[in-house]
């Protein structure tokens, strides 16, 4: 059994992945900002430890990783999952500052976590970066900074995969719509999200529990020959 660091473990996809890993007998460090939801995942499994950290704050990331290093933690995998879509807006008019919040979390924190996690990683460990179909195969006009950040996450994934040559594997997952608070917010509320999803290729979005096994597969040894890929997981959504 292994030890995994999961960011954004207090909600949505990250929470489902943390619970699934714990159910499979792994130990999980789950990162987020919301202490109440952090306690809730700890209560759900004795294998999950919640670590409070605002990943947009470099000092907090350093302290988080110092803490794991001080405990001599060896990581078998890292799921870089926490992200924001920022402020949707017309690309011709978005101020440069609209990129800051999105890139600070989605790209710079991901890069910082990888850099700090690598010395703690076991040989053969796996890093999975949560990208999106947005920035990979879909480019909605109002989500420029988010799409650019996810394209950057894919580039970072392939760069690290090339550099580490399989000693640590790196793959990016590009999900289509998943039924989470983030997508509800993006569509202007849960009801609007579900209404929009009636037009999904298969009629509905995935629940986080449906996609979690894809992540746990990539994080663990069964996927040992998968490296440097950006994989679309969208139930066929991007075909239409
Ligand atoms: N849902 C979709 O349709 C979809 C599709 C494609 C890709 N994705 C990607 O999937 C990932 C997870 O999204 P989700 O839909 O599961 O969203 P979610 O349910 O809103 O969860 C987001 C998680 O990120 C954490 N987080 C956000 N900002 C943070 C920060 N500054 N520091 C630490 N943690 C932070 C949140 O924790 P706290 O609130 O506790 O801080 C929460 O646990 C994202 O990378 C997203 O781009 C989602």
PDB file of C-alpha atoms and ligand atoms in Angstrom:
ATOM      1  CA  UNK A   1       0.000   0.000   0.000  1.00  0.00           C
ATOM      2  CA  UNK A   2       1.197   3.533  -0.711  1.00  0.00           C
ATOM      3  CA  UNK A   3       1.101   7.104   0.515  1.00  0.00           C
ATOM      4  CA  UNK A   4      -0.460   9.803  -1.635  1.00  0.00           C
ATOM      5  CA  UNK A   5      -0.709  13.581  -1.534  1.00  0.00           C
ATOM      6  CA  UNK A   6      -3.965  14.900  -3.002  1.00  0.00           C
ATOM      7  CA  UNK A   7      -4.685  18.612  -3.418  1.00  0.00           C
ATOM      8  CA  UNK A   8      -8.260  19.839  -3.433  1.00  0.00           C
ATOM      9  CA  UNK A   9      -9.266  16.834  -1.338  1.00  0.00           C
ATOM     10  CA  UNK A  10     -12.101  18.648   0.442  1.00  0.00           C
ATOM     11  CA  UNK A  11     -14.511  18.650  -2.512  1.00  0.00           C
ATOM     12  CA  UNK A  12     -15.446  17.169  -5.866  1.00  0.00           C
ATOM     13  CA  UNK A  13     -12.953  15.036  -7.775  1.00  0.00           C
ATOM     14  CA  UNK A  14     -10.145  15.320  -5.208  1.00  0.00           C
ATOM     15  CA  UNK A  15     -12.411  14.236  -2.364  1.00  0.00           C
ATOM     16  CA  UNK A  16     -13.635  11.224  -4.332  1.00  0.00           C
ATOM     17  CA  UNK A  17     -10.049  10.252  -5.179  1.00  0.00           C
ATOM     18  CA  UNK A  18      -8.926  10.602  -1.542  1.00  0.00           C
ATOM     19  CA  UNK A  19     -11.802   8.406  -0.345  1.00  0.00           C
ATOM     20  CA  UNK A  20     -11.207   5.824  -3.071  1.00  0.00           C
ATOM     21  CA  UNK A  21      -7.474   5.558  -2.283  1.00  0.00           C
ATOM     22  CA  UNK A  22      -8.257   5.199   1.419  1.00  0.00           C
ATOM     23  CA  UNK A  23     -10.851   2.500   0.667  1.00  0.00           C
ATOM     24  CA  UNK A  24      -8.173   0.674  -1.333  1.00  0.00           C
ATOM     25  CA  UNK A  25      -5.942   0.691   1.778  1.00  0.00           C
ATOM     26  CA  UNK A  26      -3.616   3.594   0.970  1.00  0.00           C
ATOM     27  CA  UNK A  27      -2.666   6.470   3.259  1.00  0.00           C
ATOM     28  CA  UNK A  28      -3.708   9.890   2.032  1.00  0.00           C
ATOM     29  CA  UNK A  29      -2.658  13.442   2.854  1.00  0.00           C
ATOM     30  CA  UNK A  30      -5.520  15.593   1.619  1.00  0.00           C
ATOM     31  CA  UNK A  31      -4.945  19.311   1.098  1.00  0.00           C
ATOM     32  CA  UNK A  32      -7.487  22.133   1.103  1.00  0.00           C
ATOM     33  CA  UNK A  33      -8.423  25.366   2.854  1.00  0.00           C
ATOM     34  CA  UNK A  34     -11.818  24.508   4.358  1.00  0.00           C
ATOM     35  CA  UNK A  35     -11.289  23.047   7.834  1.00  0.00           C
ATOM     36  CA  UNK A  36     -14.876  21.818   8.258  1.00  0.00           C
ATOM     37  CA  UNK A  37     -14.705  19.831   5.024  1.00  0.00           C
ATOM     38  CA  UNK A  38     -11.200  18.742   5.997  1.00  0.00           C
ATOM     39  CA  UNK A  39     -12.549  17.297   9.242  1.00  0.00           C
ATOM     40  CA  UNK A  40     -15.316  15.599   7.283  1.00  0.00           C
ATOM     41  CA  UNK A  41     -12.846  13.654   5.098  1.00  0.00           C
ATOM     42  CA  UNK A  42     -10.793  12.716   8.154  1.00  0.00           C
ATOM     43  CA  UNK A  43     -13.965  11.434   9.815  1.00  0.00           C
ATOM     44  CA  UNK A  44     -14.768   9.439   6.664  1.00  0.00           C
ATOM     45  CA  UNK A  45     -11.534   7.435   6.896  1.00  0.00           C
ATOM     46  CA  UNK A  46      -8.771   6.985   9.476  1.00  0.00           C
ATOM     47  CA  UNK A  47      -6.347   6.689   6.526  1.00  0.00           C
ATOM     48  CA  UNK A  48      -6.916  10.328   5.504  1.00  0.00           C
ATOM     49  CA  UNK A  49      -5.034  13.216   7.117  1.00  0.00           C
ATOM     50  CA  UNK A  50      -6.248  16.708   6.272  1.00  0.00           C
ATOM     51  CA  UNK A  51      -3.587  19.364   5.752  1.00  0.00           C
ATOM     52  CA  UNK A  52      -4.804  22.962   5.660  1.00  0.00           C
ATOM     53  CA  UNK A  53      -2.989  25.024   3.044  1.00  0.00           C
ATOM     54  CA  UNK A  54      -3.817  27.858   0.670  1.00  0.00           C
ATOM     55  CA  UNK A  55      -1.832  26.667  -2.323  1.00  0.00           C
ATOM     56  CA  UNK A  56      -1.887  30.158  -3.851  1.00  0.00           C
ATOM     57  CA  UNK A  57       0.448  31.244  -1.058  1.00  0.00           C
ATOM     58  CA  UNK A  58       4.021  30.063  -1.795  1.00  0.00           C
ATOM     59  CA  UNK A  59       4.988  30.235   1.899  1.00  0.00           C
ATOM     60  CA  UNK A  60       2.098  27.936   2.825  1.00  0.00           C
ATOM     61  CA  UNK A  61       3.155  25.424   0.166  1.00  0.00           C
ATOM     62  CA  UNK A  62       6.713  25.507   1.487  1.00  0.00           C
ATOM     63  CA  UNK A  63       5.460  24.927   5.049  1.00  0.00           C
ATOM     64  CA  UNK A  64       3.208  22.079   3.867  1.00  0.00           C
ATOM     65  CA  UNK A  65       6.078  20.306   2.135  1.00  0.00           C
ATOM     66  CA  UNK A  66       8.533  21.038   4.985  1.00  0.00           C
ATOM     67  CA  UNK A  67       6.050  19.288   7.281  1.00  0.00           C
ATOM     68  CA  UNK A  68       5.980  16.149   5.117  1.00  0.00           C
ATOM     69  CA  UNK A  69       9.778  16.188   4.806  1.00  0.00           C
ATOM     70  CA  UNK A  70      10.204  16.547   8.586  1.00  0.00           C
ATOM     71  CA  UNK A  71       7.988  13.478   9.073  1.00  0.00           C
ATOM     72  CA  UNK A  72      10.191  11.512   6.594  1.00  0.00           C
ATOM     73  CA  UNK A  73       7.170  10.834   4.412  1.00  0.00           C
ATOM     74  CA  UNK A  74       7.796   8.868   1.218  1.00  0.00           C
ATOM     75  CA  UNK A  75       5.263   9.628  -1.493  1.00  0.00           C
ATOM     76  CA  UNK A  76       4.028   7.038  -3.978  1.00  0.00           C
ATOM     77  CA  UNK A  77       1.974   9.597  -5.793  1.00  0.00           C
ATOM     78  CA  UNK A  78       0.797  13.193  -6.031  1.00  0.00           C
ATOM     79  CA  UNK A  79      -2.515  14.347  -7.501  1.00  0.00           C
ATOM     80  CA  UNK A  80      -2.298  18.036  -8.379  1.00  0.00           C
ATOM     81  CA  UNK A  81      -5.997  18.715  -8.509  1.00  0.00           C
ATOM     82  CA  UNK A  82      -6.875  22.026  -6.824  1.00  0.00           C
ATOM     83  CA  UNK A  83      -7.637  24.756  -9.352  1.00  0.00           C
ATOM     84  CA  UNK A  84      -9.731  27.812 -10.071  1.00  0.00           C
ATOM     85  CA  UNK A  85     -11.345  29.000 -13.315  1.00  0.00           C
ATOM     86  CA  UNK A  86     -10.939  32.616 -12.183  1.00  0.00           C
ATOM     87  CA  UNK A  87     -13.175  35.315 -13.630  1.00  0.00           C
ATOM     88  CA  UNK A  88     -14.803  34.463 -16.960  1.00  0.00           C
ATOM     89  CA  UNK A  89     -14.534  37.353 -19.399  1.00  0.00           C
ATOM     90  CA  UNK A  90     -14.229  38.496 -22.992  1.00  0.00           C
ATOM     91  CA  UNK A  91     -10.655  37.777 -24.068  1.00  0.00           C
ATOM     92  CA  UNK A  92     -10.260  41.138 -25.820  1.00  0.00           C
ATOM     93  CA  UNK A  93     -10.990  42.952 -22.555  1.00  0.00           C
ATOM     94  CA  UNK A  94      -9.597  40.732 -19.786  1.00  0.00           C
ATOM     95  CA  UNK A  95      -6.973  42.607 -17.760  1.00  0.00           C
ATOM     96  CA  UNK A  96      -3.604  40.924 -17.333  1.00  0.00           C
ATOM     97  CA  UNK A  97      -4.445  40.604 -13.628  1.00  0.00           C
ATOM     98  CA  UNK A  98      -7.172  38.064 -14.520  1.00  0.00           C
ATOM     99  CA  UNK A  99      -4.363  35.637 -15.265  1.00  0.00           C
ATOM    100  CA  UNK A 100      -2.614  36.099 -11.917  1.00  0.00           C
ATOM    101  CA  UNK A 101      -5.029  34.267  -9.577  1.00  0.00           C
ATOM    102  CA  UNK A 102      -5.502  31.433 -12.083  1.00  0.00           C
ATOM    103  CA  UNK A 103      -1.839  30.932 -12.886  1.00  0.00           C
ATOM    104  CA  UNK A 104      -0.739  31.306  -9.243  1.00  0.00           C
ATOM    105  CA  UNK A 105      -2.842  28.291  -8.250  1.00  0.00           C
ATOM    106  CA  UNK A 106      -3.230  26.173 -11.385  1.00  0.00           C
ATOM    107  CA  UNK A 107       0.309  26.454 -12.732  1.00  0.00           C
ATOM    108  CA  UNK A 108       2.776  27.938 -10.252  1.00  0.00           C
ATOM    109  CA  UNK A 109       1.514  26.017  -7.216  1.00  0.00           C
ATOM    110  CA  UNK A 110       1.426  22.812  -9.280  1.00  0.00           C
ATOM    111  CA  UNK A 111       5.022  23.389 -10.363  1.00  0.00           C
ATOM    112  CA  UNK A 112       6.111  24.237  -6.809  1.00  0.00           C
ATOM    113  CA  UNK A 113       4.432  21.126  -5.384  1.00  0.00           C
ATOM    114  CA  UNK A 114       6.078  18.896  -7.977  1.00  0.00           C
ATOM    115  CA  UNK A 115       9.489  20.427  -7.264  1.00  0.00           C
ATOM    116  CA  UNK A 116       9.077  19.962  -3.512  1.00  0.00           C
ATOM    117  CA  UNK A 117       7.491  16.495  -3.808  1.00  0.00           C
ATOM    118  CA  UNK A 118      10.154  14.978  -6.082  1.00  0.00           C
ATOM    119  CA  UNK A 119      12.785  14.506  -3.335  1.00  0.00           C
ATOM    120  CA  UNK A 120      10.135  12.697  -1.272  1.00  0.00           C
ATOM    121  CA  UNK A 121       8.997  10.428  -4.112  1.00  0.00           C
ATOM    122  CA  UNK A 122       9.659   6.709  -4.194  1.00  0.00           C
ATOM    123  CA  UNK A 123      11.188   5.343  -7.402  1.00  0.00           C
ATOM    124  CA  UNK A 124       8.259   4.587  -9.697  1.00  0.00           C
ATOM    125  CA  UNK A 125       5.976   7.145  -8.042  1.00  0.00           C
ATOM    126  CA  UNK A 126       3.299   8.777 -10.150  1.00  0.00           C
ATOM    127  CA  UNK A 127       2.262  12.400 -10.492  1.00  0.00           C
ATOM    128  CA  UNK A 128      -1.161  13.063 -11.980  1.00  0.00           C
ATOM    129  CA  UNK A 129      -2.000  16.625 -12.903  1.00  0.00           C
ATOM    130  CA  UNK A 130      -5.635  17.574 -13.320  1.00  0.00           C
ATOM    131  CA  UNK A 131      -5.863  19.549 -16.566  1.00  0.00           C
ATOM    132  CA  UNK A 132      -9.221  19.722 -18.433  1.00  0.00           C
ATOM    133  CA  UNK A 133     -10.685  19.332 -21.898  1.00  0.00           C
ATOM    134  CA  UNK A 134     -10.674  23.149 -21.724  1.00  0.00           C
ATOM    135  CA  UNK A 135      -7.199  24.094 -22.864  1.00  0.00           C
ATOM    136  CA  UNK A 136      -6.745  20.693 -24.572  1.00  0.00           C
ATOM    137  CA  UNK A 137      -9.587  19.991 -27.027  1.00  0.00           C
ATOM    138  CA  UNK A 138     -12.167  22.684 -26.123  1.00  0.00           C
ATOM    139  CA  UNK A 139     -11.598  26.437 -25.943  1.00  0.00           C
ATOM    140  CA  UNK A 140     -14.706  28.238 -24.658  1.00  0.00           C
ATOM    141  CA  UNK A 141     -14.353  31.942 -25.504  1.00  0.00           C
ATOM    142  CA  UNK A 142     -14.900  33.285 -21.965  1.00  0.00           C
ATOM    143  CA  UNK A 143     -12.369  31.089 -20.133  1.00  0.00           C
ATOM    144  CA  UNK A 144      -9.065  32.283 -21.610  1.00  0.00           C
ATOM    145  CA  UNK A 145      -6.930  32.302 -18.433  1.00  0.00           C
ATOM    146  CA  UNK A 146      -8.308  28.928 -17.288  1.00  0.00           C
ATOM    147  CA  UNK A 147      -7.732  27.330 -20.717  1.00  0.00           C
ATOM    148  CA  UNK A 148      -4.230  28.803 -20.928  1.00  0.00           C
ATOM    149  CA  UNK A 149      -3.452  27.514 -17.427  1.00  0.00           C
ATOM    150  CA  UNK A 150      -4.631  24.002 -18.265  1.00  0.00           C
ATOM    151  CA  UNK A 151      -2.593  24.007 -21.507  1.00  0.00           C
ATOM    152  CA  UNK A 152       0.367  25.030 -19.332  1.00  0.00           C
ATOM    153  CA  UNK A 153      -0.353  22.147 -16.936  1.00  0.00           C
ATOM    154  CA  UNK A 154      -0.200  19.716 -19.867  1.00  0.00           C
ATOM    155  CA  UNK A 155       3.109  21.233 -21.041  1.00  0.00           C
ATOM    156  CA  UNK A 156       4.495  21.010 -17.500  1.00  0.00           C
ATOM    157  CA  UNK A 157       3.385  17.378 -17.262  1.00  0.00           C
ATOM    158  CA  UNK A 158       5.201  16.400 -20.455  1.00  0.00           C
ATOM    159  CA  UNK A 159       8.293  18.421 -19.536  1.00  0.00           C
ATOM    160  CA  UNK A 160       8.650  16.674 -16.169  1.00  0.00           C
ATOM    161  CA  UNK A 161       7.899  13.269 -17.734  1.00  0.00           C
ATOM    162  CA  UNK A 162      10.706  13.825 -20.232  1.00  0.00           C
ATOM    163  CA  UNK A 163      13.094  15.004 -17.531  1.00  0.00           C
ATOM    164  CA  UNK A 164      12.428  12.176 -15.040  1.00  0.00           C
ATOM    165  CA  UNK A 165      12.518   9.382 -17.656  1.00  0.00           C
ATOM    166  CA  UNK A 166      10.127   7.101 -15.789  1.00  0.00           C
ATOM    167  CA  UNK A 167      11.791   7.286 -12.370  1.00  0.00           C
ATOM    168  CA  UNK A 168       8.670   9.250 -11.552  1.00  0.00           C
ATOM    169  CA  UNK A 169       5.799   9.165 -14.053  1.00  0.00           C
ATOM    170  CA  UNK A 170       3.760  12.229 -15.022  1.00  0.00           C
ATOM    171  CA  UNK A 171       0.387  12.224 -16.728  1.00  0.00           C
ATOM    172  CA  UNK A 172      -2.324  14.832 -17.182  1.00  0.00           C
ATOM    173  CA  UNK A 173      -6.032  14.084 -17.083  1.00  0.00           C
ATOM    174  CA  UNK A 174      -8.395  16.180 -19.173  1.00  0.00           C
ATOM    175  CA  UNK A 175     -11.868  15.771 -17.787  1.00  0.00           C
ATOM    176  CA  UNK A 176     -15.050  16.865 -19.462  1.00  0.00           C
ATOM    177  CA  UNK A 177     -17.918  18.049 -17.229  1.00  0.00           C
ATOM    178  CA  UNK A 178     -18.027  16.491 -13.766  1.00  0.00           C
ATOM    179  CA  UNK A 179     -20.836  17.193 -11.289  1.00  0.00           C
ATOM    180  CA  UNK A 180     -18.997  19.272  -8.653  1.00  0.00           C
ATOM    181  CA  UNK A 181     -19.318  22.663  -6.939  1.00  0.00           C
ATOM    182  CA  UNK A 182     -16.761  24.080  -9.391  1.00  0.00           C
ATOM    183  CA  UNK A 183     -18.835  23.184 -12.447  1.00  0.00           C
ATOM    184  CA  UNK A 184     -22.056  24.349 -10.768  1.00  0.00           C
ATOM    185  CA  UNK A 185     -20.412  27.732 -10.205  1.00  0.00           C
ATOM    186  CA  UNK A 186     -19.153  27.845 -13.782  1.00  0.00           C
ATOM    187  CA  UNK A 187     -22.658  27.271 -15.177  1.00  0.00           C
ATOM    188  CA  UNK A 188     -24.304  29.769 -12.789  1.00  0.00           C
ATOM    189  CA  UNK A 189     -25.794  27.248 -10.338  1.00  0.00           C
ATOM    190  CA  UNK A 190     -26.519  23.557  -9.908  1.00  0.00           C
ATOM    191  CA  UNK A 191     -29.874  23.624 -11.719  1.00  0.00           C
ATOM    192  CA  UNK A 192     -28.377  25.390 -14.749  1.00  0.00           C
ATOM    193  CA  UNK A 193     -25.514  22.908 -14.795  1.00  0.00           C
ATOM    194  CA  UNK A 194     -27.879  19.921 -14.866  1.00  0.00           C
ATOM    195  CA  UNK A 195     -30.021  21.592 -17.548  1.00  0.00           C
ATOM    196  CA  UNK A 196     -26.902  22.151 -19.695  1.00  0.00           C
ATOM    197  CA  UNK A 197     -25.836  18.545 -19.173  1.00  0.00           C
ATOM    198  CA  UNK A 198     -29.025  17.222 -20.794  1.00  0.00           C
ATOM    199  CA  UNK A 199     -27.193  18.218 -23.992  1.00  0.00           C
ATOM    200  CA  UNK A 200     -24.105  16.215 -23.040  1.00  0.00           C
ATOM    201  CA  UNK A 201     -23.223  13.485 -25.565  1.00  0.00           C
ATOM    202  CA  UNK A 202     -24.523  10.826 -23.138  1.00  0.00           C
ATOM    203  CA  UNK A 203     -27.170  12.949 -21.415  1.00  0.00           C
ATOM    204  CA  UNK A 204     -25.444  13.680 -18.112  1.00  0.00           C
ATOM    205  CA  UNK A 205     -22.097  14.592 -16.567  1.00  0.00           C
ATOM    206  CA  UNK A 206     -19.968  12.192 -14.545  1.00  0.00           C
ATOM    207  CA  UNK A 207     -20.193  12.098 -10.778  1.00  0.00           C
ATOM    208  CA  UNK A 208     -16.786  12.463  -9.068  1.00  0.00           C
ATOM    209  CA  UNK A 209     -17.026   8.817  -7.924  1.00  0.00           C
ATOM    210  CA  UNK A 210     -17.268   7.713 -11.571  1.00  0.00           C
ATOM    211  CA  UNK A 211     -13.979   9.342 -12.552  1.00  0.00           C
ATOM    212  CA  UNK A 212     -12.012   8.701  -9.339  1.00  0.00           C
ATOM    213  CA  UNK A 213     -10.928   5.170 -10.422  1.00  0.00           C
ATOM    214  CA  UNK A 214      -9.251   6.650 -13.508  1.00  0.00           C
ATOM    215  CA  UNK A 215      -7.105   8.806 -11.231  1.00  0.00           C
ATOM    216  CA  UNK A 216      -6.285   6.002  -8.813  1.00  0.00           C
ATOM    217  CA  UNK A 217      -5.329   3.783 -11.769  1.00  0.00           C
ATOM    218  CA  UNK A 218      -2.906   6.436 -13.022  1.00  0.00           C
ATOM    219  CA  UNK A 219      -1.492   6.984  -9.539  1.00  0.00           C
ATOM    220  CA  UNK A 220      -0.713   3.325  -8.965  1.00  0.00           C
ATOM    221  CA  UNK A 221       1.473   0.624 -10.485  1.00  0.00           C
ATOM    222  CA  UNK A 222      -1.140  -0.857 -12.851  1.00  0.00           C
ATOM    223  CA  UNK A 223      -0.489   2.098 -15.167  1.00  0.00           C
ATOM    224  CA  UNK A 224       3.316   1.705 -15.078  1.00  0.00           C
ATOM    225  CA  UNK A 225       3.719   1.989 -18.881  1.00  0.00           C
ATOM    226  CA  UNK A 226       1.642   5.188 -19.103  1.00  0.00           C
ATOM    227  CA  UNK A 227       3.854   8.252 -19.007  1.00  0.00           C
ATOM    228  CA  UNK A 228       3.857  11.772 -20.428  1.00  0.00           C
ATOM    229  CA  UNK A 229       0.276  11.644 -21.684  1.00  0.00           C
ATOM    230  CA  UNK A 230      -2.679  14.021 -21.622  1.00  0.00           C
ATOM    231  CA  UNK A 231      -5.728  11.773 -21.496  1.00  0.00           C
ATOM    232  CA  UNK A 232      -9.267  12.941 -22.254  1.00  0.00           C
ATOM    233  CA  UNK A 233     -11.943  11.528 -19.940  1.00  0.00           C
ATOM    234  CA  UNK A 234     -15.269  13.012 -20.977  1.00  0.00           C
ATOM    235  CA  UNK A 235     -17.786  10.284 -21.809  1.00  0.00           C
ATOM    236  CA  UNK A 236     -17.607  11.338 -25.456  1.00  0.00           C
ATOM    237  CA  UNK A 237     -18.507  15.000 -24.752  1.00  0.00           C
ATOM    238  CA  UNK A 238     -15.790  16.435 -26.991  1.00  0.00           C
ATOM    239  CA  UNK A 239     -17.093  14.442 -29.991  1.00  0.00           C
ATOM    240  CA  UNK A 240     -20.132  16.699 -30.214  1.00  0.00           C
TER     241      UNK A 240
HETATM  242  N1  LIG B   1     -15.757  19.695 -12.466  1.00  0.00           N
HETATM  243  C1  LIG B   1     -15.462  19.697 -13.752  1.00  0.00           C
HETATM  244  O1  LIG B   1     -16.368  19.697 -14.621  1.00  0.00           O
HETATM  245  C2  LIG B   1     -14.030  19.674 -14.203  1.00  0.00           C
HETATM  246  C3  LIG B   1     -13.759  19.447 -15.559  1.00  0.00           C
HETATM  247  C4  LIG B   1     -12.435  19.442 -15.977  1.00  0.00           C
HETATM  248  C5  LIG B   1     -11.416  19.626 -15.068  1.00  0.00           C
HETATM  249  N2  LIG B   1     -11.713  19.842 -13.753  1.00  0.00           N
HETATM  250  C6  LIG B   1     -10.608  20.056 -12.840  1.00  0.00           C
HETATM  251  O2  LIG B   1     -10.765  19.210 -11.720  1.00  0.00           O
HETATM  252  C7  LIG B   1     -10.109  19.803 -10.594  1.00  0.00           C
HETATM  253  C8  LIG B   1     -11.002  19.714  -9.377  1.00  0.00           C
HETATM  254  O3  LIG B   1     -12.195  20.396  -9.637  1.00  0.00           O
HETATM  255  P1  LIG B   1     -13.585  20.030  -8.971  1.00  0.00           P
HETATM  256  O4  LIG B   1     -14.576  20.157 -10.054  1.00  0.00           O
HETATM  257  O5  LIG B   1     -13.485  18.783  -8.206  1.00  0.00           O
HETATM  258  O6  LIG B   1     -13.768  21.320  -8.027  1.00  0.00           O
HETATM  259  P2  LIG B   1     -14.301  21.552  -6.541  1.00  0.00           P
HETATM  260  O7  LIG B   1     -15.310  20.538  -6.170  1.00  0.00           O
HETATM  261  O8  LIG B   1     -14.682  22.989  -6.493  1.00  0.00           O
HETATM  262  O9  LIG B   1     -12.997  21.306  -5.667  1.00  0.00           O
HETATM  263  C9  LIG B   1     -11.915  22.179  -5.754  1.00  0.00           C
HETATM  264  C10 LIG B   1     -10.935  21.807  -4.667  1.00  0.00           C
HETATM  265  O10 LIG B   1      -9.792  22.658  -4.787  1.00  0.00           O
HETATM  266  C11 LIG B   1      -9.486  23.196  -3.506  1.00  0.00           C
HETATM  267  N3  LIG B   1      -8.882  24.512  -3.650  1.00  0.00           N
HETATM  268  C12 LIG B   1      -9.306  25.536  -4.407  1.00  0.00           C
HETATM  269  N4  LIG B   1      -8.489  26.589  -4.265  1.00  0.00           N
HETATM  270  C13 LIG B   1      -7.519  26.208  -3.392  1.00  0.00           C
HETATM  271  C14 LIG B   1      -6.389  26.859  -2.832  1.00  0.00           C
HETATM  272  N5  LIG B   1      -6.082  28.128  -3.143  1.00  0.00           N
HETATM  273  N6  LIG B   1      -5.623  26.170  -1.964  1.00  0.00           N
HETATM  274  C15 LIG B   1      -5.926  24.902  -1.626  1.00  0.00           C
HETATM  275  N7  LIG B   1      -6.975  24.228  -2.128  1.00  0.00           N
HETATM  276  C16 LIG B   1      -7.766  24.894  -3.000  1.00  0.00           C
HETATM  277  C17 LIG B   1     -10.816  23.264  -2.785  1.00  0.00           C
HETATM  278  O11 LIG B   1     -10.590  23.167  -1.395  1.00  0.00           O
HETATM  279  P3  LIG B   1     -11.022  24.274  -0.315  1.00  0.00           P
HETATM  280  O12 LIG B   1     -12.329  24.810  -0.739  1.00  0.00           O
HETATM  281  O13 LIG B   1     -11.023  23.492   0.964  1.00  0.00           O
HETATM  282  O14 LIG B   1      -9.916  25.259  -0.376  1.00  0.00           O
HETATM  283  C18 LIG B   1     -11.495  21.991  -3.274  1.00  0.00           C
HETATM  284  O15 LIG B   1     -11.111  20.890  -2.471  1.00  0.00           O
HETATM  285  C19 LIG B   1      -9.690  21.201 -11.039  1.00  0.00           C
HETATM  286  O16 LIG B   1      -8.341  21.169 -11.424  1.00  0.00           O
HETATM  287  C20 LIG B   1     -10.565  21.457 -12.257  1.00  0.00           C
HETATM  288  O17 LIG B   1      -9.980  22.376 -13.150  1.00  0.00           O
HETATM  289  C21 LIG B   1     -12.994  19.873 -13.296  1.00  0.00           C
END
